[in-house]
Amino acid sequence: MGTTSGLLPVMVLLPFIGALMPGLMIRAGRNACASFTAIPTVLALVFLGSMAPDVWNGGTVSFRFDWIPQLGLGWNFMLDGLGLLFAGMILGVGLLIIVYARFYLSPDDPMGQFYTFLLLFQGAMLGIVVSDNILLLLVFWELTSLSSFLLIGYWKHLPEGRQGARMALTVTGAGGLAMIAGMLILGQIAGSYDLSVILTKGEAIRASDMYLPALILILIGAFTKSAQFPFHFWLPHAMAAPTPVSAYLHSATMVKAGVFLLARMWPALAGTPEWFWIVTTVGLITMVLGAIIALFKDDLKALLAYSTVSHLGLLTMLLGFGTKMAAVVAMFHVLNHLTFKAALFMSAGIVDHEAHTRDIKRLGGLARLMPITALIACVAALSMAGIPPLNGFMSKELMLEEAAHTYWFGGEWPIIILATFGALMSVAYSFRFISHTFLGPVRDDYPHKPHDPPFGLMISPALLAIAVVAIGLAPGLLAEPLVRVASAAVIGDALPEFHLKLWHGVTPALYMSVVAVLGGFLVMKAHGPLDRAWLATPRPHAKALFDRLIAGIAALSDRITDAMHNGAISRYLGIFVLSTTLLGWAAWQGGGLATPTREMLPVPPLVGVGFVLLMVATASAVMMHHTRFRALIMVSVVGLMVAFGFVYLSAPDLAMTQITVDTVTTMLLLIALHFLPKQTPAESSPLLRARDGIIALAAGASVAFLAYSFLLRDVSSISAYHLANSYKGGGGDNVVNVILVDFRGYDTYGEIIVLGIAGIILFALMEGLLSGPSSRKLRNWSFPEDVSRDRHPLMMVVVTRMMMPIATLVGIYIFLRGHNMPGGGFVAGLVISIALLMQYMASGFGWSMQRKTIEYHAMIGFGVVIAGLTGMGALLFGQPFLTSAFGYFQIWPFEEFELATAMLFDLGVFLTVLGAVMLMLYSLSRLARYSGETVNVEPMDYDPSKQLADARNEDVQGLER
């Protein structure tokens, strides 16, 4: 039974939208900032509450929207019992943290920034727990890593804060990469990336040969996020964050994300020996190791951090057991751990806030000075120790009961002993937290005189402590309904028979619990000598190992970078081309190529001659590349031969484009060569040139062989679709133009933007060149004495004047006919550009610029805007971006003609191309004028008509004399 609700995505988006407010509202004061931070959280809680009844009745609430259906990525959400539990935790504790942080942060802390990061993190966590698409879940998963990095490193002035943030991001980010691979494999096995589908394919997934790789990769992601051994070391170093961050991350959010993932994937991945041995063993080791280390930590937050590691190991171990009742116990402990751990971290923050220290060895006796804080902290710590009648006692008892019936490493006793020992150490560090912080005599050497905090700082942990007691006294009323719906979502089947109650009778778990409490008390009393032994015992330090690993990876990266990235483009191209060739060869060796279905056509003599000329020109360009002018001419010949090839293969659009592009680039490069030396120096030794030649020949031969192989075989192509729909869908007979302005119009739009950016960047580079140190060289430029004094000859001026109206008319004609015949805005823009280039070359830039009526920057902008507005117009009519609309019209006395919106898009292409080319010319001309070249104001250097008039004037003056 399921319902659909649009409130689900709204609930997820609310924190992201709300993150815009704190930075603005901090100007109105700290109370306003905190209030506007709480509003999206409260609204999200209200939306969650409105959807809860459907989940409470055994149903689910979902929302589906295909985002990128080709990739299987959907904006799909699902709220079931598990999502309800975690979403309630994220939002409920988040609201308490907002209130707590308002009074915890000092006036010097940028509160608006803190609340912005907090809401971003809250939204990412919400996205994880209600995602119904594993690709979408991965997006939110990485967002939690990024936003937690910002939160942990919030106090940027502290080196340990920056290092803790980097460590958390490195470990969880690396785990996230592994998890991405695992999720992709899982989606391929299940045939869908939707969680609601994957969770029903458990048998097929577990039977797949790819189950183990997917399982290991996904578990790496979960273990790194939830700080499981051997990735446990990052979490304690995250303690450098402000206490509100620590309380939020370690009780309800980030570290619980890995536990959530294990619970979410339980129906699909659990139930195999691989799952049991990996998950149970890692959880048990983490539980015991975290508890041992926590006992010997003197920093309150460090003690609580390692206790969190231990309890996360407990949860992981329970989910690893693979039994239904163990899953139920895990859900119950998730709730219990939330209440007492958040209260403990907030209490530790209060102690630090009031006493100005978290060092246990500098504390003690605070119960008399801070009685309310002591009461809250002691209740929470006793629950963490598993002392009745608090809620932690029940989940600990149930955990020990499940451990007592689990067969592990040859029997039940190994896990009984280790689980009891873990519980014992939990009692020990909990008792130490109480006795060494709050009990004992009052000291006179506190860094600051402690006292209970104001109400605003105390209300959040007080409410959590009340929940600890209330759940302990009435678990069946307050916790069991929520645990049932969450466990049902995890198990995906009928629930085992259970009732949450304080007394379960005399069971093996009770004996184990008694041993743990008594043993923990004795260990706490013997803490002094044990601590000295701990300090004297040599042991590896995770932080040192991590730093050494990172330093080694960085050194290796430097060596690889220095070897491969030495600034020589020839090396970069060589590595790229060689790698591509080898990969292509490896793929070719895999076989799968069909037998040829076509025979090679005879080669006409003219085509053979053209091919030989193409090869000779290409080889000449390589051999003559040291002489820049010759190389440019050879490249132009290559472009011309390619254009002839397009003509021969009946591709007039491509031929026109090739010729015009080749002409424009050759003319611009000829101008640029004026500022470059005639020859380039020898870049490489003969041996390196031979190496590069071999690589180039191998790559060229590979591409030629690949093209030859495809030409001999029938291959499926999208061309048939374009040919069939060009007129019906785009209103044009010219398939190439319809592809450019309709079918692939978005590509064309991106290309003209890039072309416009290239023109503007060239202008900006010239601006920097002319205002930088290089400008001195330009001012001292010495021009050769033997250059022609007739730079703007009469014949060229006359010819270009005659060409201009003709070329303009040709350009307009090509533009107008482009939708049905070869042409279009791109070619038309290049044709007009060539005509204008010739004007500039004939009469000089100064004379031509005086007759310019539009800025080239503006022309580029107009072109991009017109093309974009044309595409957006289709959206107003419910059509995809850049969908063409066309129709036929008749105006007397003309014949019937077609008008299409594609013409407006083509106009944008035309303006952008023309503006970009002319802006490039303008940039090069500025370089010439700045370097001292004269600027003419007449159309030609020697005007015969003017000379004749001058001669006549001289004759008249002579006769008058």
Tab-separated table of N, CA, C and O in Angstrom, residues 1 25 27 118 194 201 219 293 352 374 385 400 439 498 555 665 673 720 765 873 880 888 923-924:
chain	number	residue	atom	x	y	z
A	1	MET	N	0.847	-1.185	0.000
A	1	MET	CA	0.000	0.000	0.000
A	1	MET	C	0.886	1.239	0.000
A	1	MET	O	1.771	1.386	0.839
A	25	MET	N	19.913	36.984	7.475
A	25	MET	CA	19.230	37.367	8.709
A	25	MET	C	20.189	37.653	9.855
A	25	MET	O	19.765	38.218	10.867
A	27	ARG	N	22.228	39.836	9.914
A	27	ARG	CA	22.281	41.289	10.021
A	27	ARG	C	21.195	41.819	10.949
A	27	ARG	O	21.302	42.925	11.483
A	118	LEU	N	24.980	24.101	8.445
A	118	LEU	CA	24.162	23.116	9.154
A	118	LEU	C	22.945	22.716	8.318
A	118	LEU	O	22.602	21.527	8.215
A	194	ASP	N	16.408	1.922	-8.958
A	194	ASP	CA	15.426	2.301	-7.944
A	194	ASP	C	15.507	1.351	-6.756
A	194	ASP	O	15.465	0.126	-6.927
A	201	LYS	N	14.723	-7.713	-5.214
A	201	LYS	CA	15.528	-8.638	-6.022
A	201	LYS	C	16.640	-9.278	-5.199
A	201	LYS	O	17.708	-9.584	-5.721
A	219	LEU	N	30.089	-1.918	1.269
A	219	LEU	CA	30.467	-1.937	2.681
A	219	LEU	C	31.610	-0.970	2.974
A	219	LEU	O	31.651	-0.361	4.055
A	293	ILE	N	39.724	2.257	23.780
A	293	ILE	CA	40.388	3.557	23.608
A	293	ILE	C	39.640	4.646	24.367
A	293	ILE	O	40.249	5.544	24.956
A	352	ASP	N	32.590	22.568	28.881
A	352	ASP	CA	33.665	23.307	28.214
A	352	ASP	C	33.331	24.802	28.163
A	352	ASP	O	34.203	25.663	28.360
A	374	ALA	N	24.931	18.336	35.748
A	374	ALA	CA	25.384	17.032	36.232
A	374	ALA	C	24.267	16.004	36.173
A	374	ALA	O	24.482	14.842	35.796
A	385	ALA	N	25.828	3.404	29.706
A	385	ALA	CA	26.411	2.240	30.381
A	385	ALA	C	25.460	1.057	30.424
A	385	ALA	O	25.881	-0.078	30.702
A	400	LEU	N	22.949	-8.288	23.947
A	400	LEU	CA	23.642	-9.421	24.556
A	400	LEU	C	22.877	-10.726	24.344
A	400	LEU	O	23.479	-11.796	24.166
A	439	LEU	N	31.789	14.024	40.149
A	439	LEU	CA	31.890	13.611	41.549
A	439	LEU	C	33.209	14.076	42.142
A	439	LEU	O	34.079	14.599	41.448
A	498	PHE	N	7.956	-9.870	19.484
A	498	PHE	CA	8.737	-9.192	20.520
A	498	PHE	C	7.887	-8.106	21.167
A	498	PHE	O	6.916	-7.610	20.588
A	555	ALA	N	53.865	12.243	-2.268
A	555	ALA	CA	55.193	12.137	-2.867
A	555	ALA	C	55.146	11.346	-4.176
A	555	ALA	O	55.787	11.709	-5.165
A	665	THR	N	40.712	31.579	-41.028
A	665	THR	CA	41.839	31.278	-40.130
A	665	THR	C	43.174	31.592	-40.794
A	665	THR	O	44.099	32.090	-40.138
A	673	LEU	N	51.240	36.229	-37.863
A	673	LEU	CA	52.635	35.917	-38.170
A	673	LEU	C	53.499	37.175	-38.243
A	673	LEU	O	54.719	37.111	-38.098
A	720	ALA	N	19.380	7.722	-40.706
A	720	ALA	CA	18.070	7.410	-41.271
A	720	ALA	C	16.974	8.192	-40.551
A	720	ALA	O	16.027	8.683	-41.185
A	765	LEU	N	43.256	38.914	-23.495
A	765	LEU	CA	44.691	38.625	-23.487
A	765	LEU	C	45.480	39.777	-24.090
A	765	LEU	O	46.555	40.151	-23.591
A	873	GLY	N	11.828	30.073	-26.366
A	873	GLY	CA	10.469	30.262	-26.844
A	873	GLY	C	9.722	28.952	-26.987
A	873	GLY	O	8.502	28.887	-26.770
A	880	PRO	N	10.420	20.867	-26.123
A	880	PRO	CA	11.808	20.898	-25.662
A	880	PRO	C	12.555	22.121	-26.186
A	880	PRO	O	12.166	22.731	-27.187
A	888	TYR	N	4.022	27.917	-43.788
A	888	TYR	CA	4.129	28.411	-45.167
A	888	TYR	C	3.175	29.581	-45.346
A	888	TYR	O	2.019	29.559	-44.899
A	923	SER	N	41.568	42.730	-32.156
A	923	SER	CA	42.614	42.507	-31.152
A	923	SER	C	43.993	42.509	-31.791
A	923	SER	O	44.934	43.107	-31.253
A	924	LEU	N	44.127	41.863	-32.951
A	924	LEU	CA	45.424	41.826	-33.623
A	924	LEU	C	45.808	43.209	-34.142
A	924	LEU	O	46.991	43.584	-34.117
